[in-house]
Short mmCIF file of C-alpha atoms in Angstrom, two decimals:
data_model
loop_
_atom_site.label_atom_id
_atom_site.label_comp_id
_atom_site.label_asym_id
_atom_site.label_seq_id
_atom_site.Cartn_x
_atom_site.Cartn_y
_atom_site.Cartn_z
CA SER A 1 -56.65 73.24 116.91
CA ALA A 2 -58.08 72.54 120.35
CA VAL A 3 -61.33 74.03 121.60
CA ILE A 4 -61.07 75.05 125.22
CA SER A 5 -63.87 76.00 127.56
CA GLN A 6 -63.68 77.67 130.94
CA LYS A 7 -66.15 78.32 133.66
CA PRO A 8 -67.23 80.50 135.22
CA SER A 9 -66.84 83.23 132.61
CA ARG A 10 -66.92 85.84 135.34
CA ASP A 11 -67.48 86.17 139.03
CA ILE A 12 -67.56 88.78 141.75
CA CYS A 13 -66.23 87.49 145.04
CA GLN A 14 -65.73 88.73 148.55
CA ARG A 15 -62.34 89.22 150.12
CA GLY A 16 -61.09 86.11 151.92
CA THR A 17 -63.07 83.61 149.90
CA SER A 18 -61.84 81.17 147.24
CA LEU A 19 -62.89 80.54 143.66
CA THR A 20 -62.23 77.48 141.55
CA ILE A 21 -61.99 77.90 137.79
CA GLN A 22 -62.49 74.90 135.54
CA CYS A 23 -60.87 74.33 132.16
CA GLN A 24 -61.88 71.65 129.69
CA VAL A 25 -60.23 70.88 126.37
CA ASP A 26 -61.80 68.84 123.61
CA SER A 27 -58.73 66.85 122.67
CA GLN A 28 -55.70 65.40 124.33
CA VAL A 29 -53.29 68.29 124.50
CA THR A 30 -49.76 67.75 125.65
CA MET A 31 -49.65 70.52 128.21
CA MET A 32 -52.03 72.88 129.99
CA PHE A 33 -51.15 76.27 131.36
CA TRP A 34 -52.75 78.90 133.56
CA TYR A 35 -52.17 82.60 132.94
CA ARG A 36 -53.24 85.86 134.50
CA GLN A 37 -53.84 89.00 132.49
CA GLN A 38 -54.40 92.40 134.03
CA PRO A 39 -56.34 94.93 131.90
CA GLY A 40 -54.09 96.34 129.21
CA GLN A 41 -51.24 94.04 130.18
CA SER A 42 -49.72 90.97 128.64
CA LEU A 43 -50.01 87.42 129.87
CA THR A 44 -48.27 86.26 133.02
CA LEU A 45 -47.77 82.52 133.38
CA ILE A 46 -48.95 81.26 136.76
CA ALA A 47 -48.12 77.59 136.36
CA THR A 48 -47.98 74.57 134.11
CA ALA A 49 -50.60 72.00 135.05
CA ASN A 50 -49.13 68.50 135.06
CA GLN A 51 -51.34 65.46 134.72
CA GLY A 52 -51.50 63.49 137.94
CA SER A 53 -48.78 65.44 139.72
CA GLU A 54 -48.12 68.81 141.28
CA ALA A 55 -48.17 71.81 139.00
CA THR A 56 -44.98 73.68 138.15
CA TYR A 57 -45.29 77.23 139.45
CA GLU A 58 -43.57 80.35 138.17
CA SER A 59 -41.71 82.76 140.37
CA GLY A 60 -44.11 84.75 142.50
CA PHE A 61 -46.88 82.15 142.47
CA VAL A 62 -47.27 79.48 145.16
CA ILE A 63 -49.36 76.39 145.52
CA ASP A 64 -51.07 77.54 148.72
CA LYS A 65 -52.46 80.57 146.94
CA PHE A 66 -53.13 79.00 143.53
CA PRO A 67 -53.68 75.26 143.92
CA ILE A 68 -53.99 73.53 140.55
CA SER A 69 -55.23 70.08 139.67
CA ARG A 70 -55.10 68.14 136.44
CA PRO A 71 -56.62 64.71 137.04
CA ASN A 72 -56.57 63.77 133.35
CA LEU A 73 -55.29 65.07 130.02
CA THR A 74 -58.34 67.17 129.18
CA PHE A 75 -59.35 68.81 132.47
CA SER A 76 -57.72 71.19 134.93
CA THR A 77 -58.79 73.49 137.75
CA LEU A 78 -57.21 76.58 139.23
CA THR A 79 -58.28 77.80 142.65
CA VAL A 80 -57.63 81.35 143.74
CA SER A 81 -57.50 81.12 147.52
CA ASN A 82 -58.04 83.69 150.27
CA MET A 83 -58.72 86.33 147.67
CA SER A 84 -57.88 90.00 147.95
CA PRO A 85 -58.70 92.86 145.55
CA GLU A 86 -55.21 92.45 144.07
CA ASP A 87 -56.35 89.10 142.66
CA SER A 88 -58.87 90.84 140.44
CA SER A 89 -57.82 89.90 136.93
CA ILE A 90 -58.62 87.75 133.94
CA TYR A 91 -57.52 84.15 134.35
CA LEU A 92 -56.87 82.17 131.20
CA CYS A 93 -56.15 78.52 130.66
CA SER A 94 -54.47 77.25 127.54
CA GLY A 95 -53.73 73.93 125.93
CA GLY A 96 -50.45 73.31 124.20
CA THR A 97 -49.84 70.86 121.38
CA SER A 98 -46.66 69.24 120.13
CA GLY A 99 -44.72 69.81 123.28
CA GLY A 100 -46.47 73.04 124.08
CA HIS A 101 -45.35 74.89 121.02
CA GLU A 102 -48.67 76.27 119.86
CA GLN A 103 -51.18 77.28 122.50
CA PHE A 104 -54.91 77.63 122.30
CA PHE A 105 -56.68 79.70 124.90
CA GLY A 106 -59.94 79.39 126.71
CA PRO A 107 -62.27 82.39 126.79
CA GLY A 108 -61.03 83.46 130.21
CA THR A 109 -62.56 84.06 133.62
CA ARG A 110 -62.97 87.66 134.69
CA LEU A 111 -62.60 87.81 138.45
CA THR A 112 -63.46 90.81 140.57
CA VAL A 113 -62.69 90.73 144.28
CA LEU A 114 -64.42 93.27 146.49
CA GLN B 1 -34.19 87.42 132.46
CA LYS B 2 -35.43 86.32 129.08
CA GLU B 3 -37.54 89.00 127.46
CA VAL B 4 -39.72 89.69 124.47
CA GLU B 5 -40.00 93.33 123.50
CA GLN B 6 -42.68 94.98 121.40
CA ASN B 7 -43.61 98.55 120.70
CA SER B 8 -46.86 99.08 122.59
CA GLY B 9 -48.24 101.41 119.93
CA PRO B 10 -50.85 102.26 119.08
CA LEU B 11 -49.95 101.70 115.45
CA SER B 12 -52.47 103.38 113.19
CA VAL B 13 -52.71 102.54 109.50
CA PRO B 14 -55.32 103.36 106.85
CA GLU B 15 -57.50 100.63 105.44
CA GLY B 16 -55.75 98.81 102.61
CA ALA B 17 -52.24 99.65 103.82
CA ILE B 18 -49.58 97.28 105.11
CA ALA B 19 -49.25 97.06 108.88
CA SER B 20 -45.81 96.11 110.16
CA LEU B 21 -45.42 94.79 113.68
CA ASN B 22 -42.01 94.10 115.19
CA CYS B 23 -40.68 92.08 118.08
CA THR B 24 -37.23 91.39 119.52
CA TYR B 25 -36.24 88.66 121.93
CA SER B 26 -33.29 88.10 124.20
CA ASP B 27 -32.93 84.31 124.34
CA ARG B 28 -30.65 83.42 121.44
CA GLY B 29 -31.51 79.75 121.88
CA SER B 30 -35.21 80.22 121.14
CA GLN B 31 -36.48 78.11 118.27
CA SER B 32 -40.23 78.72 118.04
CA PHE B 33 -42.01 82.00 117.51
CA PHE B 34 -45.66 82.94 117.42
CA TRP B 35 -48.03 85.79 116.77
CA TYR B 36 -51.33 85.95 118.63
CA ARG B 37 -54.17 88.37 117.99
CA GLN B 38 -56.28 89.55 120.90
CA TYR B 39 -59.45 91.52 120.40
CA SER B 40 -60.58 93.71 123.26
CA GLY B 41 -62.31 91.60 125.88
CA LYS B 42 -61.37 88.34 124.19
CA SER B 43 -58.65 85.76 124.70
CA PRO B 44 -55.55 85.48 122.49
CA GLU B 45 -55.88 83.63 119.21
CA LEU B 46 -52.94 82.05 117.41
CA ILE B 47 -52.54 83.48 113.91
CA MET B 48 -48.99 82.57 112.87
CA SER B 49 -46.13 80.38 113.95
CA ILE B 50 -42.63 80.41 112.47
CA TYR B 51 -39.64 78.23 113.21
CA SER B 52 -37.08 78.93 110.45
CA ASN B 53 -35.33 82.03 109.23
CA GLY B 54 -37.10 83.80 106.42
CA ASP B 55 -40.70 84.50 105.56
CA LYS B 56 -43.85 82.49 106.09
CA GLU B 57 -47.03 83.60 104.39
CA ASP B 58 -50.61 82.74 105.26
CA GLY B 59 -53.22 84.74 103.39
CA ARG B 60 -52.76 88.41 104.18
CA PHE B 61 -50.29 87.65 106.97
CA THR B 62 -46.54 87.22 106.59
CA ALA B 63 -44.28 86.36 109.51
CA GLN B 64 -40.59 87.11 109.18
CA LEU B 65 -37.85 85.64 111.36
CA ASN B 66 -34.22 86.66 111.64
CA LYS B 67 -32.51 84.61 114.36
CA ALA B 68 -29.14 86.30 113.90
CA SER B 69 -30.71 89.66 114.72
CA GLN B 70 -33.18 88.13 117.16
CA TYR B 71 -36.26 89.74 115.71
CA VAL B 72 -39.60 88.58 114.46
CA SER B 73 -42.07 90.65 112.50
CA LEU B 74 -45.62 90.34 111.26
CA LEU B 75 -46.85 92.04 108.13
CA ILE B 76 -50.55 92.42 107.48
CA ARG B 77 -51.32 93.29 103.89
CA ASP B 78 -54.51 95.03 102.78
CA SER B 79 -55.29 95.90 106.39
CA GLN B 80 -58.96 95.89 107.32
CA PRO B 81 -60.77 97.55 110.22
CA SER B 82 -61.43 94.03 111.51
CA ASP B 83 -57.66 93.64 111.98
CA SER B 84 -57.77 96.25 114.76
CA ALA B 85 -56.59 94.37 117.82
CA THR B 86 -53.59 93.85 120.04
CA TYR B 87 -50.94 91.59 118.55
CA LEU B 88 -48.83 89.56 120.94
CA CYS B 89 -45.44 88.22 119.99
CA ALA B 90 -44.53 85.01 121.80
CA VAL B 91 -41.29 83.06 122.00
CA LEU B 92 -40.86 79.49 123.20
CA GLY B 93 -37.87 79.27 125.48
CA GLY B 94 -36.31 76.60 127.63
CA GLY B 95 -38.55 74.21 129.55
CA PHE B 96 -41.33 74.71 127.01
CA LYS B 97 -42.23 78.05 128.57
CA THR B 98 -43.71 80.61 126.24
CA ILE B 99 -42.83 84.19 126.95
CA PHE B 100 -45.27 86.79 125.68
CA GLY B 101 -44.50 90.35 124.75
CA ALA B 102 -46.65 93.16 126.05
CA GLY B 103 -48.38 93.48 122.68
CA THR B 104 -48.79 96.13 120.01
CA ARG B 105 -52.16 97.77 119.59
CA LEU B 106 -53.13 98.16 115.94
CA PHE B 107 -55.83 100.49 114.66
CA VAL B 108 -56.93 100.26 111.05
CA LYS B 109 -58.81 103.37 109.99
CA ALA B 110 -61.65 102.97 107.51
#
């Protein structure tokens, strides 16, 4: 299984600012994903991070709001831009093996926007 | 819209009992199925994957898959208080997108 780290683990940010979350995996996973999880809710896929190209976004998520980079196989960043209190959530990255079948999650970033 | 449905619970079982968690999915073409455990305040952790009809056992956990009926279940034998968590059913659909259910909260009473 892959070991995945994220930073920061938590942050409190002001409305209108941006936060970049970093995700590092310890092995060459096939795919990397970014999710959002509201308290008591399930996971919502934001996008699939593609190495060296634009991420593939899910309905309701756009690149201007959630720019994603993946410069190599083991590293990705998610930026939450122009934040509002509605962006307060836990953001999780995951690494998928064997075509993304099994996923291993980072510890998450708990974001609070005031 | 492709969906994965779970009973939100909470499901409460006494220590030592069998906990049975169920999940149904709508995409008949799905081929890969997973159970994740998520402790409060932690990220999901993969505990079982199953790809073929029938049962798959791993220690105290048994995953069951019935593609004709489009359901997946997870049995936890000899339940322990440490098994208290939310269990997420996940289904791999087209485009390698995994769809997660809302999760079932399990409480194991000592």
